[in-house]
mmCIF file of C-alpha atoms in Angstrom:
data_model
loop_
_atom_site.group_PDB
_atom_site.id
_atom_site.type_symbol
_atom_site.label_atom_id
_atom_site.label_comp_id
_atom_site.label_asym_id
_atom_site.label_seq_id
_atom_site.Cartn_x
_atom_site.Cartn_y
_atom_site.Cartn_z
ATOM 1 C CA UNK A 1 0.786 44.054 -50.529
ATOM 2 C CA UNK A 2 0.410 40.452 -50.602
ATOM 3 C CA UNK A 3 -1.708 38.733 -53.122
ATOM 4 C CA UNK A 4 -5.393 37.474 -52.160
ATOM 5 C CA UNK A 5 -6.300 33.983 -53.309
ATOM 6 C CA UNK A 6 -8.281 35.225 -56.123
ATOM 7 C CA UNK A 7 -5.606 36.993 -57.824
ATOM 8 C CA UNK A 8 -3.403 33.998 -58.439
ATOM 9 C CA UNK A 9 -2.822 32.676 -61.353
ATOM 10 C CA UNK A 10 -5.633 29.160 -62.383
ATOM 11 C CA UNK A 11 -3.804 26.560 -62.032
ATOM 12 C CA UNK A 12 -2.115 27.697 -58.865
ATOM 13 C CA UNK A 13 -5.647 28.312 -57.507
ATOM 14 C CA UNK A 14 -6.305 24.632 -58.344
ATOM 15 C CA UNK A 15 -3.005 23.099 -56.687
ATOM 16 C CA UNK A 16 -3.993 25.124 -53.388
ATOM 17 C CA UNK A 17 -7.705 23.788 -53.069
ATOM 18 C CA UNK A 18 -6.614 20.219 -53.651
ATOM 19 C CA UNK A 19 -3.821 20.444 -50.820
ATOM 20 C CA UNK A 20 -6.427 22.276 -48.636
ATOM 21 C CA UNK A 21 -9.431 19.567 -49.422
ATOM 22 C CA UNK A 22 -6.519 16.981 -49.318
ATOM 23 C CA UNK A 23 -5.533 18.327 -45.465
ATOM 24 C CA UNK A 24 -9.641 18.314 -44.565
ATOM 25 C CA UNK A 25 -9.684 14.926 -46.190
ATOM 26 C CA UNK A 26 -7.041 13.785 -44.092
ATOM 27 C CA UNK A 27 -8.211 15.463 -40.190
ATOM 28 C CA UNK A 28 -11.593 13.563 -41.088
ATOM 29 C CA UNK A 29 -9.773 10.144 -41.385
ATOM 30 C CA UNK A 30 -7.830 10.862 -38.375
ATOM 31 C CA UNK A 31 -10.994 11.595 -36.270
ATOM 32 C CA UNK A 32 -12.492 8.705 -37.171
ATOM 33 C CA UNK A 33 -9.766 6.890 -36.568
ATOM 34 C CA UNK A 34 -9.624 7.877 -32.889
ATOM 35 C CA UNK A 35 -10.255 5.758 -30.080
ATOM 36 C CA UNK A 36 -10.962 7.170 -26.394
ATOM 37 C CA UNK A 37 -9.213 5.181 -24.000
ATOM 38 C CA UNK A 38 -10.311 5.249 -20.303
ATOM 39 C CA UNK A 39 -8.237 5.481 -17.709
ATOM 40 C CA UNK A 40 -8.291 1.515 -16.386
ATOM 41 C CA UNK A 41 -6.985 1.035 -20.670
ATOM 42 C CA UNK A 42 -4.454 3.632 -20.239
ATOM 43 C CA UNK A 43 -3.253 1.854 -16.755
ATOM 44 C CA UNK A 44 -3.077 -1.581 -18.491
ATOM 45 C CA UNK A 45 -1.237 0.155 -21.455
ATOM 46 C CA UNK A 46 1.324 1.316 -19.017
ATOM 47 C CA UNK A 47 1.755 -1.941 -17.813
ATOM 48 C CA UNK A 48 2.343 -3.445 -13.988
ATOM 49 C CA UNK A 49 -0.005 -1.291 -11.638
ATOM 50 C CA UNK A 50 1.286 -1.208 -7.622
ATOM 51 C CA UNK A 51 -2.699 0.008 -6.684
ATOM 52 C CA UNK A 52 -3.641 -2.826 -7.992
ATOM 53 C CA UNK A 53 -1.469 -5.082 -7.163
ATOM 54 C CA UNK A 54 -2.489 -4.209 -3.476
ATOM 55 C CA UNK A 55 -5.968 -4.383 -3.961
ATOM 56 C CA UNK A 56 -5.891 -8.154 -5.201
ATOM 57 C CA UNK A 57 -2.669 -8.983 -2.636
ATOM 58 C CA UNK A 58 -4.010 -7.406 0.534
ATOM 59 C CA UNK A 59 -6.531 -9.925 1.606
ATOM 60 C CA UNK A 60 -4.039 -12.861 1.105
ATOM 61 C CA UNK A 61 -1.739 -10.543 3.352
ATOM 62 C CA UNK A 62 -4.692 -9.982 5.630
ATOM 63 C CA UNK A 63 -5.741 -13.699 6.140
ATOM 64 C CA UNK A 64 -2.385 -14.915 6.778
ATOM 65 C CA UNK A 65 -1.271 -12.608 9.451
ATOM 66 C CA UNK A 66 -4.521 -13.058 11.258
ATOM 67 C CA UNK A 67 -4.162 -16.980 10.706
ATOM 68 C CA UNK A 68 -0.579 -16.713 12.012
ATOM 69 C CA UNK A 69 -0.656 -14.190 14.679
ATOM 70 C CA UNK A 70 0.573 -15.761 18.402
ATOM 71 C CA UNK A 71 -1.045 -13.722 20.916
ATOM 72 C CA UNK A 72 0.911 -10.789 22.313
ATOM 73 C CA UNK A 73 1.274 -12.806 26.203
ATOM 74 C CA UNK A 74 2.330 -15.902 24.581
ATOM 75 C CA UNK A 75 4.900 -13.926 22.706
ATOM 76 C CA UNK A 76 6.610 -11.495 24.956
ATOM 77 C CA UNK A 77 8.466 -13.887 27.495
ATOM 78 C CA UNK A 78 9.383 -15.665 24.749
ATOM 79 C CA UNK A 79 10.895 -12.403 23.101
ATOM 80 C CA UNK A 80 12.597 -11.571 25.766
ATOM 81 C CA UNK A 81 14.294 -14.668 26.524
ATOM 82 C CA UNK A 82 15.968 -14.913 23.261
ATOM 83 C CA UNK A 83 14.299 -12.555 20.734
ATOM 84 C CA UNK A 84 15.866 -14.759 17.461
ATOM 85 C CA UNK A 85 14.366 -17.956 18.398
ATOM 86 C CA UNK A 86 11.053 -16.449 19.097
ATOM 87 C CA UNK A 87 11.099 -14.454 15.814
ATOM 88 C CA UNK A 88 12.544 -17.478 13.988
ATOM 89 C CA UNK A 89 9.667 -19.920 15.641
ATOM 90 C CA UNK A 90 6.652 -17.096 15.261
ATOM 91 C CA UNK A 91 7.838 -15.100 12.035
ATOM 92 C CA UNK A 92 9.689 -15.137 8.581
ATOM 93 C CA UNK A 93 13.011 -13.470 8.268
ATOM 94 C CA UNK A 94 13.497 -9.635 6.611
ATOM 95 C CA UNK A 95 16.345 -7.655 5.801
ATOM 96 C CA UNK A 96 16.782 -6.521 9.885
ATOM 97 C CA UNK A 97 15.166 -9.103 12.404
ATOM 98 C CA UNK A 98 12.226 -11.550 11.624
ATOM 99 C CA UNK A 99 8.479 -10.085 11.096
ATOM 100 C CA UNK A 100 5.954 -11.519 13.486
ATOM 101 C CA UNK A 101 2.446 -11.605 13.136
ATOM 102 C CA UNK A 102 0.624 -10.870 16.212
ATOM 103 C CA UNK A 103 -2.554 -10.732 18.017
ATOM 104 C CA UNK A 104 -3.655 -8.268 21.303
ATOM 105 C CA UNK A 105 -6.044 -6.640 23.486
ATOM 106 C CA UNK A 106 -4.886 -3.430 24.789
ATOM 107 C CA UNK A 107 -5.764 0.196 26.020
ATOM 108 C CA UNK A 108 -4.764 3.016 24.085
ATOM 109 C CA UNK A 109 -3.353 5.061 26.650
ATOM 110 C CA UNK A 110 -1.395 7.811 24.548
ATOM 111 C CA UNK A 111 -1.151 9.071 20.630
ATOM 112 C CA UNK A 112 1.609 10.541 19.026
ATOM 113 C CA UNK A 113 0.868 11.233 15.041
ATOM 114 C CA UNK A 114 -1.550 8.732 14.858
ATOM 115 C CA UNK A 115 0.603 6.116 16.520
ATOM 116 C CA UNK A 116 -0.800 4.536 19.855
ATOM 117 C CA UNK A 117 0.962 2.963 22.764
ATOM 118 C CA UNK A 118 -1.189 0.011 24.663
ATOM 119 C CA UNK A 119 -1.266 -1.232 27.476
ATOM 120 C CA UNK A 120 -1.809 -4.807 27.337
ATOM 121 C CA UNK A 121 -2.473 -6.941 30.268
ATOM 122 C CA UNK A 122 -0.261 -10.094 30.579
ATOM 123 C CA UNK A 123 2.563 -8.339 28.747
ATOM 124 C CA UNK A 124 5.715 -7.233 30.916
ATOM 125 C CA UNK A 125 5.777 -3.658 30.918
ATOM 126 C CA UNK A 126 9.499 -3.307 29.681
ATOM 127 C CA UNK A 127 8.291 -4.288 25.933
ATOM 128 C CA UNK A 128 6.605 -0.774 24.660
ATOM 129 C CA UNK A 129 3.574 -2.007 21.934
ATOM 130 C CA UNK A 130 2.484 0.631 19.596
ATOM 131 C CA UNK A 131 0.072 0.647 16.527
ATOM 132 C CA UNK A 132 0.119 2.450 13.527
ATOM 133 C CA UNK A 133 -3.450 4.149 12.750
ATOM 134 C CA UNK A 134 -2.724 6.495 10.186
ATOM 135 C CA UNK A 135 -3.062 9.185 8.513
ATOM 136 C CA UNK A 136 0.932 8.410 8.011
ATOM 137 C CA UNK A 137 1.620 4.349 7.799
ATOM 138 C CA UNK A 138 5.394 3.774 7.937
ATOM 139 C CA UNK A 139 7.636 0.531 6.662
ATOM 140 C CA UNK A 140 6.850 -1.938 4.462
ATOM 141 C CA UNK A 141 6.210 -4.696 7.120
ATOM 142 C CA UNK A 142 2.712 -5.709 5.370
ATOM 143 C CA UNK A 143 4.417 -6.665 1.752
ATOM 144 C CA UNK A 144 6.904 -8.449 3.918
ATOM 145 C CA UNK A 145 5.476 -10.163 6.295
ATOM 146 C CA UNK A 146 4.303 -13.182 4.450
ATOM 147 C CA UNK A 147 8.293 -13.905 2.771
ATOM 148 C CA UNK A 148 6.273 -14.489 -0.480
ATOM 149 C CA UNK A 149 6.453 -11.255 -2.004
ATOM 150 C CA UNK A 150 10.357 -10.758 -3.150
ATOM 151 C CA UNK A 151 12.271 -7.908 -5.363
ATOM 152 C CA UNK A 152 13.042 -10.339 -7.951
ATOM 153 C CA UNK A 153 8.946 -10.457 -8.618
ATOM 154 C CA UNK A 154 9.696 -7.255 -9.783
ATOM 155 C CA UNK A 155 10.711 -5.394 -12.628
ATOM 156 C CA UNK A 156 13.379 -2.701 -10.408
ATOM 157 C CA UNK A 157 13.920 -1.484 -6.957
ATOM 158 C CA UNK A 158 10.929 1.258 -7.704
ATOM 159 C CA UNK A 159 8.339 -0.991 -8.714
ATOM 160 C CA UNK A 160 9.175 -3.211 -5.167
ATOM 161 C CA UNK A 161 9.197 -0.012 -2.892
ATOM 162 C CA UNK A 162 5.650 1.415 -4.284
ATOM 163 C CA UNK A 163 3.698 -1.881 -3.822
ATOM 164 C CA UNK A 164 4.752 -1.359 -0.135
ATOM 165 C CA UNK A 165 3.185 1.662 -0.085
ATOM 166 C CA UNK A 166 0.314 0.412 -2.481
ATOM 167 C CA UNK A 167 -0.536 -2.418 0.280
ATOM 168 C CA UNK A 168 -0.170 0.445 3.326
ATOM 169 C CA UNK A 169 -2.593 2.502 1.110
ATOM 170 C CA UNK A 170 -4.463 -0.249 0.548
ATOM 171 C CA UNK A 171 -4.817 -1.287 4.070
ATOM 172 C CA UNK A 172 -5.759 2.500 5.401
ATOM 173 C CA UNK A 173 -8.602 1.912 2.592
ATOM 174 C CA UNK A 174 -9.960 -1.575 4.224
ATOM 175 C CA UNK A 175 -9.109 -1.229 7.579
ATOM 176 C CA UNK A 176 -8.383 1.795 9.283
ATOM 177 C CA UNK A 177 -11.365 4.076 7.184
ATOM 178 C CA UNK A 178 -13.899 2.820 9.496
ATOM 179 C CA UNK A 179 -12.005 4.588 12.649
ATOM 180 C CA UNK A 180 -9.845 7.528 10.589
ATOM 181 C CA UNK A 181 -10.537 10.926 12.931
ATOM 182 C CA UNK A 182 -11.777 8.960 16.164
ATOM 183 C CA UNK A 183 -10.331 9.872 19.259
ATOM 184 C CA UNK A 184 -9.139 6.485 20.867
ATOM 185 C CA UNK A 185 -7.242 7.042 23.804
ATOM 186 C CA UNK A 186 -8.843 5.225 26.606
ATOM 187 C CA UNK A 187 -10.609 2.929 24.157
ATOM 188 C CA UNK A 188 -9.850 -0.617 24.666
ATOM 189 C CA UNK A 189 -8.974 -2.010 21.118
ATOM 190 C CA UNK A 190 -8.515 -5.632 19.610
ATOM 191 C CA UNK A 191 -5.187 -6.090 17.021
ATOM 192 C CA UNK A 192 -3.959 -7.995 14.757
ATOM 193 C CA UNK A 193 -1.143 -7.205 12.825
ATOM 194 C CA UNK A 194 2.773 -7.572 12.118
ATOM 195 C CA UNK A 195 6.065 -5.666 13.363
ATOM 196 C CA UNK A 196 9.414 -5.576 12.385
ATOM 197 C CA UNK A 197 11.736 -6.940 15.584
ATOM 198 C CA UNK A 198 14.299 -5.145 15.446
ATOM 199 C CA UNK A 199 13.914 -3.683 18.744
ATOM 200 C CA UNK A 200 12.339 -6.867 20.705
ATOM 201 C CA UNK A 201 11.326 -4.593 23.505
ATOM 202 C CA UNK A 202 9.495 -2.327 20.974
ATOM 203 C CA UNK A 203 7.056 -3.467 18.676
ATOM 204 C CA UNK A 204 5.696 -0.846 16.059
ATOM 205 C CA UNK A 205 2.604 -3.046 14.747
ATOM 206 C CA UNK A 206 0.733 -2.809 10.947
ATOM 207 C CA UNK A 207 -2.423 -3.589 12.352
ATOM 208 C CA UNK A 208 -5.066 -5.816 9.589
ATOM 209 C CA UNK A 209 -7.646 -5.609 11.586
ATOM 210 C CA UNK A 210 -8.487 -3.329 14.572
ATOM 211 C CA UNK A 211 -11.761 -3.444 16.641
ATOM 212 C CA UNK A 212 -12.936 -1.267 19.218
ATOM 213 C CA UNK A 213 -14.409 -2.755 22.048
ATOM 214 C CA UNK A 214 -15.019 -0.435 24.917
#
């Protein structure tokens, strides 16, 4: 049977309580040496931060594309008489094509995931112009589409892709929240926002900003 504390020997009894009073002593000191952290600490701790990188960079983003954009009639014939010259004249260049900013007016006519064709008068009906509404936002056209945001800003290739899809995030939280759920087909709606030309008769925008206005 193993021996209670009681029936050890003095001294031994007197080496135990000072290690146990010596651990108590010690779990004290460590409490009060704690510090709770909250969770914008722990974030700056970890260091760079893609959400909030957005939040700060997406009205810069915002204010240049609707500064830049070259309305959608202006832009097609030009697009498809030589699609290079237009994007180099309108746009800045990306890794495929040129990014455009660009401005519109146009019917919703059909939805497909949250993606909407328009119909949009003065605009020949060969170029197919479609808007991204969510949930989903695809690409990373809106940290591109300035030229000022570049991988080498950047720590690694991981870092660059999730600020993309910070600033999409972002964007869904400042622009497309106020019509997420709503039915627009048939709904005339005012864009602005950039696409990717690869494809110069199909432009997949990022809108910015999106009215409704019928």
């Amino acid at each position: 049977m193993s021996a209670t504390l009681n029936s050890v020997p003095g001294d031994k009894r007197i080496r135990a309580y000072v290690a146990a009073a010596f651990a108590l002593a010690l779990v004290a000191l460590m409490a009060l040496d704690t510090k709770v952290i909250s969770l914008s600490e722990l974030e700056s701790a970890a260091g760079f931060s893609p959400q909030q990188f957005a939040q700060e960079t997406f009205p810069e983003i915002q204010a240049y594309v609707e500064n830049n954009a070259v309305n959608a009639s202006v832009l097609a014939p030009e697009v498809l008489q030589d699609a290079g010259a237009a994007g180099e004249k309108y746009g800045v260049a990306a890794g495929i094509g040129h990014i455009v900013p660009v401005s519109l007016s146009g019917i919703a006519v059909e939805s497909r995931g949250g993606v909407y064709t328009l119909e949009v008068a003065d605009v020949p009906s060969d170029i197919v112009i479609r808007v991204q509404t969510g949930p989903a936002i695809n690409g990373t056209t809106l940290r591109d589409t300035t030229g000022n945001i570049q991988f080498g800003d950047f720590t690694n290739q991981i870092e660059y892709q999730d600020v993309g899809a910070a600033l999409n995030d972002e964007m869904k939280r400042q622009v497309l929240a106020d019509i997420s759920g709503q039915e627009l087909t048939g709904k005339t709606l005012e864009v602005v926002g950039s696409f990717t030309m690869i494809n110069p008769k199909n432009w997949l925008i990022t809108p910015v900003s999106i009215a409704i206005i019928e």
